[in-house]
Amino acid sequence: MPTSVIFLKKKFPTFVQWFSIAKWQYIYYALAAFDLLTVSSSLYLNHRIMDIYTQSIVVNHEWAVRLERYSELGQLLADVNAPGNDVFDSQDVEMESKKLAIAQDNFEQKFNSIKQELQTQVDPAQVEKLLKDLDSVQAATTEMIAEAKLIFSYFRQNQPEMAGKRMATMDRQYHKVNKALAIFRRNVSQIQQHLLQQEKVAANVFRYYEFAIASAMLLMVASVTFYGHQLAQKMKSDAQEKENSITELQEAETLLREQTQQLQLTLDNLQKAQLQLVQSEKMSSLGELVAGVAHEINNPVNFIHGNLTYLQDYANSLLAFIRLYQKFYPKAPAEIQAEAEEMDLDFLQQDLVKILNSMKIGTDRIREIVLSLRNFSRMDEADFKTVDIHQGIDSTLLILQHRLKARSPYPAIEVIKDYGNLPEVECYPGQLNQVFMNILSNAIDAMEEQNSQRTVAEIKAKPSQITIRTSVIDSQSVEIAIADNGVGIPENIQQRIFDPFFTTKPVGKGTGMGMSISYQIITEKHRGKLTCFSTLGEGTEFVIQIPIQQQLQK
């Protein structure tokens, strides 16, 4: 120890003790000031992050509303396209021309409204490409309308054959319009994703600062604990003050921990919103694909179905003429008699009528299938509608038919329908179809997994089955139960199947969001219940309960 320090301790012990205590106090005050600085910084960062989150919600909502409005263009385009096809059935050119004019006017009003809104309310850097896409949609629509009017002109000239030839050209133009509209919506969705990603990156940047402040706070708390220990030894009289200071620091630490948890929750909500957006876009794209396929099948089938009536009339007239000829000329020349026997004229007269009837039954069946595809394609409907639940289930089963049918050496998965007498239910049809799709797909996956571990003989002894049961409960709600006899779900996993991002499937085969989104659709969107009952090795049953009439939130 230096001589000067020893001298001061002997001559001025009180001063030396005061100075020794004071230097620890100064360090404590400096740490307290640093604590106030970090807490203030943390509050500011949390405020900024909440601003980013709020802004991202506003921007995402604006673009989601735009996407919903843009999806209406597809229906309006279908209305514009319909008269050119319907005229083959109705044969009323003037009525279909008026329908076309009305549909064209509705489309142009909506189109001009959307275009004006983009020009006045969207960043010019973003709107340039979208305006080009709209120009492509408008150009293709003009060409489609021109083809429809040409078809009408052929009908006015009593040239239905020429009109039929132009229908294929009009359908190609309609496909071109839908393709241009799909590109436009995809570009809108990309802008929305880009803006959401920018907000997420900005939030992550502030998150790193928050973590740095948390680390500094933890270091500071450790330092304060150490200095507090020193102060306890040097200033016995100030023990209570030290305890109060540590308590304040602990409260600050708790506040910081709560803010960090709030930040993590905000980021989780952003990730969940992004995944839900991707899932909604996938289902919307599936709906557009199914609607497009249904439309492409519908046009030629309608053409065939419409002409079968004429063909049947012509065939009946020819057959009647042949019978009339046979009545008045029963003894035909030998050459005609030989030809009639060669072609088996009697059998031909009977079988021709049967063939025409079979063709009509076949086209009726195809039209029923197309109607089911159209019902399922209502994936992007955003409004409550009163619908037939059974129709939605059947449409979903039709989409999954390729996974239900037999595949060598495994037999088909049997679907047992136990439908009750349900009233029409108010719901989001597309979102409810999405729930049916998720549950049925998981059931098929479970039975395929079970079949991969069984022999063909075991499968035939206990074939794979899906049972769908519907009923009315307490006159205010309906219940849809979907059960399978697959592998079942372990009890410890049943408690987590509705958790976001939880999946038991291999990497790349599942996101863990299907059942979570289904649970949200049923419980939040429809104010219902979604429960799971499963026995390992015997199967799983999902029970959906939703009100028949919804009370919309304001």
Coordinates of C-alpha atoms in Angstrom, one line a residue:
M1 CA 0.0 0.0 0.0
P2 CA 1.5 3.5 -0.9
T3 CA 2.8 5.6 2.0
S4 CA 0.5 8.5 1.2
V5 CA -2.6 6.3 1.5
I6 CA -1.4 5.0 4.9
F7 CA -0.7 8.6 6.1
L8 CA -4.2 9.7 5.1
K9 CA -5.8 6.8 6.8
K10 CA -4.0 7.6 10.1
K11 CA -4.6 11.4 10.0
F12 CA -8.0 11.6 8.3
P13 CA -9.8 8.2 8.8
T14 CA -13.3 9.8 8.4
F15 CA -12.4 11.5 5.1
V16 CA -10.9 8.5 3.7
Q17 CA -13.9 6.3 4.6
W18 CA -16.3 8.9 3.1
F19 CA -14.3 9.1 -0.1
S20 CA -14.2 5.3 -0.4
I21 CA -18.0 5.1 0.0
A22 CA -18.6 8.0 -2.3
K23 CA -16.9 6.4 -5.3
W24 CA -19.2 3.4 -5.1
Q25 CA -22.2 5.8 -4.9
Y26 CA -21.0 7.6 -8.1
I27 CA -20.8 4.3 -9.9
Y28 CA -24.3 3.4 -8.7
Y29 CA -25.7 6.7 -9.9
A30 CA -24.1 6.2 -13.2
L31 CA -25.7 2.8 -13.5
A32 CA -29.1 4.2 -12.5
A33 CA -28.8 6.8 -15.2
F34 CA -27.9 4.1 -17.7
D35 CA -30.9 2.2 -16.5
L36 CA -33.2 5.1 -17.3
L37 CA -31.6 5.5 -20.7
T38 CA -32.0 1.8 -21.6
V39 CA -35.6 1.7 -20.4
S40 CA -36.5 4.9 -22.3
S41 CA -34.8 3.5 -25.4
S42 CA -36.7 0.2 -25.0
L43 CA -40.0 2.0 -24.7
Y44 CA -39.2 4.0 -27.8
L45 CA -38.2 0.9 -29.8
N46 CA -41.3 -0.9 -28.7
H47 CA -43.4 2.2 -29.8
R48 CA -41.7 2.1 -33.2
I49 CA -42.3 -1.6 -33.6
M50 CA -45.9 -1.2 -32.8
D51 CA -46.1 1.6 -35.4
I52 CA -44.5 -0.8 -37.9
Y53 CA -47.0 -3.5 -37.0
T54 CA -50.0 -1.2 -37.2
Q55 CA -48.8 0.1 -40.5
S56 CA -48.3 -3.4 -41.9
I57 CA -51.8 -4.3 -40.8
V58 CA -53.2 -1.2 -42.6
V59 CA -51.2 -1.8 -45.8
N60 CA -52.1 -5.5 -45.8
H61 CA -55.8 -4.7 -45.3
E62 CA -55.8 -2.2 -48.1
W63 CA -54.2 -4.6 -50.6
A64 CA -56.4 -7.5 -49.4
V65 CA -59.5 -5.3 -50.0
R66 CA -58.1 -4.5 -53.5
L67 CA -57.6 -8.2 -54.2
E68 CA -61.2 -8.8 -53.2
R69 CA -62.4 -6.1 -55.6
Y70 CA -60.2 -7.4 -58.4
S71 CA -61.6 -10.9 -58.0
E72 CA -65.0 -9.5 -58.9
L73 CA -63.6 -8.7 -62.4
G74 CA -63.4 -12.5 -63.0
Q75 CA -67.1 -12.9 -62.3
L76 CA -68.0 -9.9 -64.5
L77 CA -65.8 -11.3 -67.3
A78 CA -67.7 -14.6 -66.9
D79 CA -71.0 -12.7 -67.3
V80 CA -69.6 -11.0 -70.4
N81 CA -68.6 -14.4 -71.9
A82 CA -71.8 -16.2 -71.0
P83 CA -74.2 -14.7 -73.7
G84 CA -71.9 -15.9 -76.5
N85 CA -72.3 -19.5 -75.1
D86 CA -75.9 -19.3 -73.9
V87 CA -77.2 -18.2 -77.3
F88 CA -76.6 -21.8 -78.5
D89 CA -79.2 -23.0 -75.9
S90 CA -81.6 -20.1 -75.9
Q91 CA -81.5 -19.3 -79.7
D92 CA -82.7 -15.8 -78.6
V93 CA -80.1 -13.5 -80.2
E94 CA -81.7 -10.3 -79.1
M95 CA -82.0 -11.3 -75.4
E96 CA -78.4 -12.5 -75.3
S97 CA -77.3 -9.3 -77.0
K98 CA -79.0 -7.2 -74.3
K99 CA -77.3 -9.4 -71.6
L100 CA -74.0 -8.9 -73.3
A101 CA -74.5 -5.1 -73.4
I102 CA -75.4 -5.0 -69.7
A103 CA -72.6 -7.3 -68.7
Q104 CA -70.1 -5.2 -70.8
D105 CA -71.3 -2.0 -69.1
N106 CA -71.0 -3.5 -65.6
F107 CA -67.5 -4.7 -66.4
E108 CA -66.3 -1.3 -67.9
Q109 CA -67.7 0.6 -64.8
K110 CA -65.8 -1.7 -62.4
F111 CA -62.7 -1.8 -64.6
N112 CA -62.6 2.1 -64.9
S113 CA -63.2 2.4 -61.1
I114 CA -60.3 0.0 -60.4
K115 CA -58.0 1.7 -62.8
Q116 CA -58.8 5.2 -61.5
E117 CA -58.2 4.0 -57.9
L118 CA -54.8 2.6 -58.9
Q119 CA -53.8 5.8 -60.6
T120 CA -54.8 8.1 -57.7
Q121 CA -54.0 6.1 -54.6
V122 CA -51.1 3.8 -55.4
D123 CA -47.4 4.6 -55.6
P124 CA -46.5 5.4 -59.3
A125 CA -43.5 3.0 -59.1
Q126 CA -45.9 0.2 -58.2
V127 CA -48.8 1.1 -60.4
E128 CA -47.0 1.2 -63.8
K129 CA -46.8 -2.5 -64.2
L130 CA -50.4 -3.0 -62.9
L131 CA -51.8 -0.5 -65.4
K132 CA -50.1 -2.4 -68.2
D133 CA -51.7 -5.6 -67.0
L134 CA -55.1 -3.9 -66.9
D135 CA -54.5 -2.7 -70.5
S136 CA -53.9 -6.4 -71.5
V137 CA -57.1 -7.4 -69.8
Q138 CA -59.1 -4.6 -71.5
A139 CA -57.6 -5.5 -75.0
A140 CA -58.4 -9.2 -74.6
T141 CA -61.9 -8.4 -73.4
T142 CA -62.5 -6.2 -76.4
E143 CA -61.5 -9.1 -78.7
M144 CA -63.7 -11.5 -76.8
I145 CA -66.8 -9.2 -77.1
A146 CA -66.1 -8.7 -80.8
E147 CA -66.2 -12.5 -81.2
A148 CA -69.5 -12.8 -79.3
K149 CA -71.1 -10.1 -81.5
L150 CA -69.8 -12.0 -84.6
I151 CA -71.6 -15.1 -83.3
F152 CA -74.8 -13.1 -82.9
S153 CA -74.5 -11.9 -86.4
Y154 CA -74.2 -15.4 -87.7
F155 CA -77.3 -16.4 -85.8
R156 CA -79.2 -13.5 -87.3
Q157 CA -78.1 -14.7 -90.7
N158 CA -79.4 -18.2 -89.8
Q159 CA -75.8 -19.6 -90.0
P160 CA -75.5 -21.6 -86.6
E161 CA -72.7 -23.7 -88.1
M162 CA -70.5 -20.6 -88.6
A163 CA -71.4 -19.4 -85.2
G164 CA -70.3 -22.7 -83.7
K165 CA -66.9 -22.3 -85.4
R166 CA -66.5 -18.9 -83.9
M167 CA -67.3 -20.1 -80.4
A168 CA -63.9 -21.8 -80.1
T169 CA -62.2 -18.5 -81.0
M170 CA -64.3 -16.7 -78.4
D171 CA -63.3 -19.3 -75.8
R172 CA -59.6 -18.7 -76.6
Q173 CA -60.1 -15.0 -76.1
Y174 CA -61.8 -15.7 -72.8
H175 CA -58.9 -17.9 -71.7
K176 CA -56.6 -15.0 -72.8
V177 CA -58.6 -12.6 -70.6
N178 CA -58.5 -14.9 -67.6
K179 CA -54.7 -15.4 -68.1
A180 CA -54.2 -11.6 -68.2
L181 CA -56.4 -11.1 -65.1
A182 CA -54.5 -13.9 -63.3
I183 CA -51.2 -12.1 -64.1
F184 CA -52.6 -8.9 -62.8
R185 CA -53.7 -10.4 -59.5
R186 CA -50.4 -12.2 -59.1
N187 CA -48.5 -8.9 -59.5
V188 CA -50.9 -7.3 -57.0
S189 CA -50.2 -10.2 -54.6
Q190 CA -46.4 -9.8 -55.1
I191 CA -46.7 -6.1 -54.2
Q192 CA -48.6 -7.0 -51.1
Q193 CA -46.0 -9.6 -50.1
H194 CA -43.2 -7.2 -50.8
L195 CA -44.7 -4.5 -48.6
L196 CA -45.3 -7.0 -45.8
Q197 CA -41.7 -8.3 -46.1
Q198 CA -40.4 -4.7 -45.9
E199 CA -42.3 -4.2 -42.7
K200 CA -41.0 -7.5 -41.3
V201 CA -37.4 -6.6 -42.1
A202 CA -37.9 -3.2 -40.4
A203 CA -39.3 -4.8 -37.3
N204 CA -36.4 -7.3 -37.2
V205 CA -33.9 -4.5 -37.3
F206 CA -35.5 -2.9 -34.2
R207 CA -35.6 -6.3 -32.6
Y208 CA -31.8 -6.6 -32.8
Y209 CA -31.6 -3.2 -31.0
E210 CA -34.0 -4.5 -28.4
F211 CA -31.9 -7.6 -27.8
A212 CA -28.8 -5.4 -27.4
I213 CA -30.5 -3.3 -24.8
A214 CA -31.7 -6.4 -23.0
S215 CA -28.1 -7.7 -22.9
A216 CA -26.9 -4.4 -21.6
M217 CA -29.6 -4.4 -19.0
L218 CA -28.7 -7.9 -17.8
L219 CA -25.0 -6.8 -17.7
M220 CA -26.0 -3.7 -15.8
V221 CA -28.1 -5.8 -13.3
A222 CA -25.1 -8.0 -12.7
S223 CA -22.9 -5.0 -12.1
V224 CA -25.5 -3.4 -9.8
T225 CA -25.7 -6.6 -7.8
F226 CA -21.9 -6.6 -7.4
Y227 CA -21.7 -2.9 -6.5
G228 CA -24.7 -3.4 -4.1
H229 CA -22.7 -6.0 -2.3
Q230 CA -19.8 -3.6 -2.0
L231 CA -22.1 -0.8 -0.8
A232 CA -23.6 -3.2 1.8
Q233 CA -20.1 -3.8 3.3
K234 CA -19.1 -0.1 3.2
M235 CA -22.4 1.6 4.1
K236 CA -24.4 -0.3 6.6
S237 CA -26.5 2.7 7.3
D238 CA -27.7 2.9 3.7
A239 CA -28.8 -0.7 3.4
Q240 CA -32.4 0.2 3.0
E241 CA -31.7 2.6 0.1
K242 CA -29.7 -0.1 -1.7
E243 CA -32.5 -2.5 -1.3
N244 CA -35.0 0.0 -2.8
S245 CA -32.6 0.7 -5.7
I246 CA -32.3 -3.0 -6.5
T247 CA -36.0 -3.4 -6.4
E248 CA -36.4 -0.6 -8.9
L249 CA -33.9 -2.2 -11.2
Q250 CA -35.7 -5.6 -10.9
E251 CA -38.9 -3.9 -11.8
A252 CA -37.2 -2.3 -14.8
E253 CA -35.8 -5.8 -15.8
T254 CA -39.3 -7.2 -15.5
L255 CA -40.7 -4.4 -17.7
L256 CA -38.0 -5.1 -20.2
R257 CA -38.7 -8.8 -20.2
E258 CA -42.4 -8.1 -20.8
Q259 CA -41.6 -5.8 -23.6
T260 CA -39.3 -8.4 -25.2
Q261 CA -42.2 -11.0 -24.9
Q262 CA -44.5 -8.5 -26.5
L263 CA -42.1 -8.0 -29.3
Q264 CA -41.8 -11.8 -29.9
L265 CA -45.6 -12.0 -29.9
T266 CA -45.8 -9.3 -32.5
L267 CA -43.3 -11.0 -34.8
D268 CA -45.1 -14.3 -34.4
N269 CA -48.4 -12.6 -35.4
L270 CA -46.6 -11.2 -38.5
Q271 CA -45.3 -14.6 -39.5
K272 CA -48.8 -16.1 -38.9
A273 CA -50.4 -13.4 -41.0
Q274 CA -47.9 -14.0 -43.8
L275 CA -48.5 -17.8 -43.8
Q276 CA -52.3 -17.3 -43.7
L277 CA -51.9 -15.0 -46.7
V278 CA -49.9 -17.6 -48.6
Q279 CA -52.5 -20.3 -47.7
S280 CA -55.4 -18.1 -48.8
E281 CA -53.6 -17.3 -52.1
K282 CA -53.0 -21.0 -52.7
M283 CA -56.7 -21.9 -52.1
S284 CA -57.7 -18.9 -54.3
S285 CA -55.5 -20.2 -57.1
L286 CA -56.9 -23.7 -56.7
G287 CA -60.4 -22.2 -57.0
E288 CA -59.4 -20.3 -60.2
L289 CA -57.9 -23.4 -61.7
V290 CA -61.0 -25.5 -60.9
A291 CA -63.3 -22.8 -62.3
G292 CA -61.2 -22.6 -65.5
V293 CA -61.3 -26.3 -66.0
A294 CA -65.0 -26.4 -65.4
H295 CA -65.5 -23.6 -67.9
E296 CA -63.4 -25.3 -70.6
I297 CA -65.4 -28.5 -70.1
N298 CA -68.7 -26.7 -70.0
N299 CA -68.5 -25.0 -73.4
P300 CA -68.0 -28.1 -75.6
V301 CA -70.4 -30.2 -73.5
N302 CA -73.1 -27.5 -73.8
F303 CA -72.5 -27.4 -77.5
I304 CA -72.9 -31.2 -77.8
H305 CA -75.9 -31.2 -75.4
G306 CA -77.6 -28.4 -77.2
N307 CA -77.2 -30.2 -80.6
L308 CA -78.3 -33.6 -79.3
T309 CA -81.9 -32.4 -79.3
Y310 CA -81.7 -31.5 -83.0
L311 CA -79.9 -34.7 -83.8
Q312 CA -82.5 -36.8 -82.0
D313 CA -85.3 -35.0 -83.9
Y314 CA -83.5 -35.5 -87.2
A315 CA -83.0 -39.2 -86.4
N316 CA -86.6 -39.7 -85.4
S317 CA -87.7 -38.0 -88.6
L318 CA -85.4 -40.3 -90.7
L319 CA -86.6 -43.4 -88.9
A320 CA -90.2 -42.4 -89.4
F321 CA -89.6 -41.8 -93.1
I322 CA -88.0 -45.3 -93.4
R323 CA -91.0 -46.9 -91.6
L324 CA -93.4 -45.0 -93.9
Y325 CA -91.4 -46.2 -96.9
Q326 CA -91.5 -49.8 -95.7
K327 CA -95.3 -49.5 -95.1
F328 CA -96.1 -48.5 -98.7
Y329 CA -93.3 -50.4 -100.4
P330 CA -93.0 -53.6 -98.3
K331 CA -91.4 -55.4 -101.2
A332 CA -88.3 -53.5 -102.0
P333 CA -86.1 -54.4 -104.9
A334 CA -83.6 -57.2 -104.3
E335 CA -80.6 -54.9 -104.2
I336 CA -82.2 -52.6 -101.5
Q337 CA -83.4 -55.7 -99.6
A338 CA -79.9 -57.1 -99.6
E339 CA -78.4 -53.9 -98.4
A340 CA -81.0 -53.6 -95.6
E341 CA -80.1 -57.1 -94.4
E342 CA -76.4 -56.4 -94.6
M343 CA -76.7 -53.4 -92.3
D344 CA -79.3 -55.1 -90.1
L345 CA -81.7 -52.2 -90.7
D346 CA -84.2 -53.3 -88.0
F347 CA -81.5 -53.4 -85.3
L348 CA -80.1 -50.1 -86.5
Q349 CA -83.5 -48.4 -86.1
Q350 CA -83.8 -49.7 -82.5
D351 CA -80.2 -49.1 -81.4
L352 CA -79.9 -45.6 -82.8
V353 CA -82.5 -44.3 -80.4
K354 CA -80.8 -46.0 -77.5
I355 CA -77.4 -44.5 -78.5
L356 CA -78.9 -41.0 -78.6
N357 CA -80.5 -41.5 -75.2
S358 CA -77.2 -42.8 -73.8
M359 CA -75.3 -39.8 -75.2
K360 CA -77.9 -37.5 -73.5
I361 CA -77.4 -39.2 -70.2
G362 CA -73.7 -38.9 -70.5
T363 CA -73.8 -35.2 -71.3
D364 CA -76.1 -34.7 -68.3
R365 CA -73.6 -36.4 -66.0
I366 CA -70.8 -34.3 -67.3
R367 CA -72.8 -31.1 -66.7
E368 CA -73.5 -32.3 -63.1
I369 CA -69.7 -32.8 -62.6
V370 CA -69.0 -29.3 -64.0
L371 CA -71.6 -27.9 -61.6
S372 CA -69.8 -29.6 -58.6
L373 CA -66.5 -28.2 -59.8
R374 CA -68.0 -24.7 -60.0
N375 CA -69.4 -25.1 -56.4
F376 CA -66.0 -26.0 -55.1
S377 CA -64.3 -23.1 -57.0
R378 CA -66.0 -20.6 -54.7
M379 CA -62.7 -20.4 -52.7
D380 CA -62.3 -16.6 -52.8
E381 CA -65.8 -15.6 -51.7
A382 CA -65.4 -13.2 -48.8
D383 CA -69.1 -12.7 -47.9
F384 CA -71.5 -14.7 -45.8
K385 CA -73.8 -16.7 -48.0
T386 CA -76.6 -19.2 -47.4
V387 CA -75.4 -22.5 -49.0
D388 CA -76.1 -26.3 -48.9
I389 CA -73.3 -27.8 -46.7
H390 CA -73.8 -31.2 -48.5
Q391 CA -73.0 -29.6 -51.8
G392 CA -69.7 -28.2 -50.5
I393 CA -68.7 -31.7 -49.1
D394 CA -69.6 -33.4 -52.3
S395 CA -67.6 -30.9 -54.3
T396 CA -64.5 -31.4 -52.1
L397 CA -64.8 -35.2 -52.4
L398 CA -64.9 -34.7 -56.2
I399 CA -61.6 -32.8 -56.1
L400 CA -60.1 -35.6 -54.0
Q401 CA -61.5 -38.4 -56.1
H402 CA -58.1 -39.2 -57.6
R403 CA -56.8 -40.0 -54.1
L404 CA -59.9 -42.1 -53.1
K405 CA -60.0 -44.4 -56.1
A406 CA -58.2 -47.8 -56.2
R407 CA -54.5 -47.9 -57.0
S408 CA -52.9 -51.3 -57.5
P409 CA -52.6 -53.3 -55.4
Y410 CA -54.7 -51.3 -52.9
P411 CA -58.5 -51.1 -53.1
A412 CA -60.4 -47.7 -53.2
I413 CA -61.0 -45.8 -50.0
E414 CA -64.8 -46.2 -49.3
V415 CA -66.7 -43.0 -48.4
I416 CA -69.9 -43.5 -46.4
K417 CA -72.3 -40.6 -46.4
D418 CA -74.8 -40.4 -43.5
Y419 CA -76.4 -37.1 -44.4
G420 CA -79.1 -35.6 -42.2
N421 CA -81.9 -33.3 -43.3
L422 CA -79.9 -30.0 -43.0
P423 CA -81.2 -26.5 -43.7
E424 CA -79.1 -24.1 -45.7
V425 CA -76.4 -22.5 -43.5
E426 CA -75.0 -19.0 -43.5
C427 CA -71.2 -19.3 -43.8
Y428 CA -68.1 -18.4 -45.8
P429 CA -68.5 -21.2 -48.5
G430 CA -64.9 -21.1 -49.7
Q431 CA -63.3 -21.1 -46.3
L432 CA -65.6 -24.0 -45.1
N433 CA -64.6 -26.0 -48.2
Q434 CA -61.0 -25.3 -47.2
V435 CA -61.7 -26.9 -43.8
F436 CA -63.3 -30.0 -45.4
M437 CA -60.3 -30.2 -47.7
N438 CA -57.8 -30.1 -44.9
I439 CA -59.6 -32.7 -42.7
L440 CA -60.3 -35.1 -45.6
S441 CA -56.7 -34.8 -46.9
N442 CA -55.3 -35.6 -43.5
A443 CA -57.7 -38.6 -43.2
I444 CA -56.5 -39.9 -46.6
D445 CA -52.9 -39.4 -45.5
A446 CA -53.5 -41.4 -42.3
M447 CA -55.1 -44.3 -44.1
E448 CA -52.3 -44.3 -46.8
E449 CA -49.7 -44.4 -44.0
Q450 CA -51.6 -47.3 -42.4
N451 CA -51.9 -49.2 -45.7
S452 CA -48.2 -48.9 -46.4
Q453 CA -47.6 -51.0 -43.2
R454 CA -50.3 -53.6 -44.0
T455 CA -50.5 -56.5 -46.5
V456 CA -53.1 -56.6 -49.2
A457 CA -55.0 -59.3 -47.3
E458 CA -55.1 -57.2 -44.2
I459 CA -56.4 -54.2 -46.1
K460 CA -59.2 -56.3 -47.7
A461 CA -60.1 -57.7 -44.3
K462 CA -60.4 -54.2 -42.9
P463 CA -60.8 -51.8 -45.8
S464 CA -60.1 -48.1 -45.5
Q465 CA -63.3 -46.0 -44.8
I466 CA -64.2 -42.4 -44.4
T467 CA -67.6 -41.7 -42.7
I468 CA -69.2 -38.3 -43.1
R469 CA -72.2 -37.7 -40.8
T470 CA -74.3 -34.5 -40.7
S471 CA -77.1 -33.6 -38.4
V472 CA -79.0 -30.7 -36.8
I473 CA -78.4 -30.0 -33.1
D474 CA -80.6 -27.9 -30.8
S475 CA -82.4 -26.3 -33.9
Q476 CA -79.7 -23.6 -34.0
S477 CA -76.6 -25.3 -35.1
V478 CA -75.5 -28.1 -37.5
E479 CA -72.8 -30.7 -36.9
I480 CA -70.5 -32.3 -39.5
A481 CA -68.5 -35.3 -38.3
I482 CA -65.7 -36.7 -40.5
A483 CA -64.2 -40.0 -39.2
D484 CA -61.6 -42.4 -40.6
N485 CA -60.4 -45.8 -39.5
G486 CA -56.7 -44.9 -40.0
V487 CA -53.8 -45.1 -37.6
G488 CA -55.2 -42.7 -35.0
I489 CA -53.5 -39.9 -33.2
P490 CA -51.5 -40.4 -29.9
E491 CA -52.9 -38.6 -26.9
N492 CA -49.9 -36.3 -26.4
I493 CA -50.2 -35.1 -30.0
Q494 CA -53.9 -34.6 -29.9
Q495 CA -53.4 -31.6 -27.6
R496 CA -51.2 -29.9 -30.2
I497 CA -52.8 -30.6 -33.5
F498 CA -54.4 -27.1 -33.7
D499 CA -51.2 -25.3 -32.7
P500 CA -49.6 -23.1 -35.5
F501 CA -46.6 -24.7 -37.2
F502 CA -47.1 -28.1 -35.5
T503 CA -46.9 -31.0 -37.9
T504 CA -46.0 -34.7 -37.7
K505 CA -45.4 -34.9 -41.4
P506 CA -41.8 -35.0 -42.9
V507 CA -40.1 -31.8 -44.0
G508 CA -41.6 -30.5 -47.3
K509 CA -44.9 -32.3 -46.9
G510 CA -46.6 -30.0 -44.4
T511 CA -46.4 -26.5 -43.0
G512 CA -48.3 -27.2 -39.8
M513 CA -50.8 -24.5 -40.6
G514 CA -53.7 -26.5 -42.1
M515 CA -55.5 -27.5 -38.9
S516 CA -54.5 -24.3 -37.2
I517 CA -56.2 -22.2 -40.0
S518 CA -59.1 -24.7 -40.0
Y519 CA -59.6 -24.1 -36.2
Q520 CA -59.5 -20.4 -36.7
I521 CA -62.0 -20.5 -39.6
I522 CA -64.5 -22.5 -37.5
T523 CA -64.1 -20.8 -34.1
E524 CA -63.4 -17.2 -35.1
K525 CA -64.9 -16.8 -38.6
H526 CA -68.0 -18.9 -37.9
R527 CA -68.2 -18.8 -34.1
G528 CA -68.4 -22.6 -33.9
K529 CA -66.4 -25.5 -32.4
L530 CA -63.9 -27.9 -33.9
T531 CA -63.0 -30.9 -31.7
C532 CA -60.9 -34.0 -32.3
F533 CA -61.5 -37.5 -30.9
S534 CA -59.0 -40.3 -31.7
T535 CA -58.1 -43.8 -30.5
L536 CA -54.6 -45.0 -31.5
G537 CA -54.9 -47.8 -33.9
E538 CA -58.7 -47.4 -34.5
G539 CA -59.1 -44.0 -36.2
T540 CA -59.9 -40.3 -35.8
E541 CA -63.0 -38.2 -35.8
F542 CA -63.2 -34.4 -36.3
V543 CA -66.5 -32.8 -35.3
I544 CA -67.5 -29.4 -36.6
Q545 CA -70.4 -27.4 -35.1
I546 CA -71.4 -24.1 -36.6
P547 CA -74.5 -21.9 -36.1
I548 CA -77.2 -22.1 -38.9
Q549 CA -77.4 -18.2 -38.8
Q550 CA -74.4 -16.0 -38.1
Q551 CA -74.4 -12.8 -36.1
L552 CA -71.8 -10.7 -38.0
Q553 CA -69.4 -8.6 -35.9
K554 CA -69.5 -4.9 -36.5

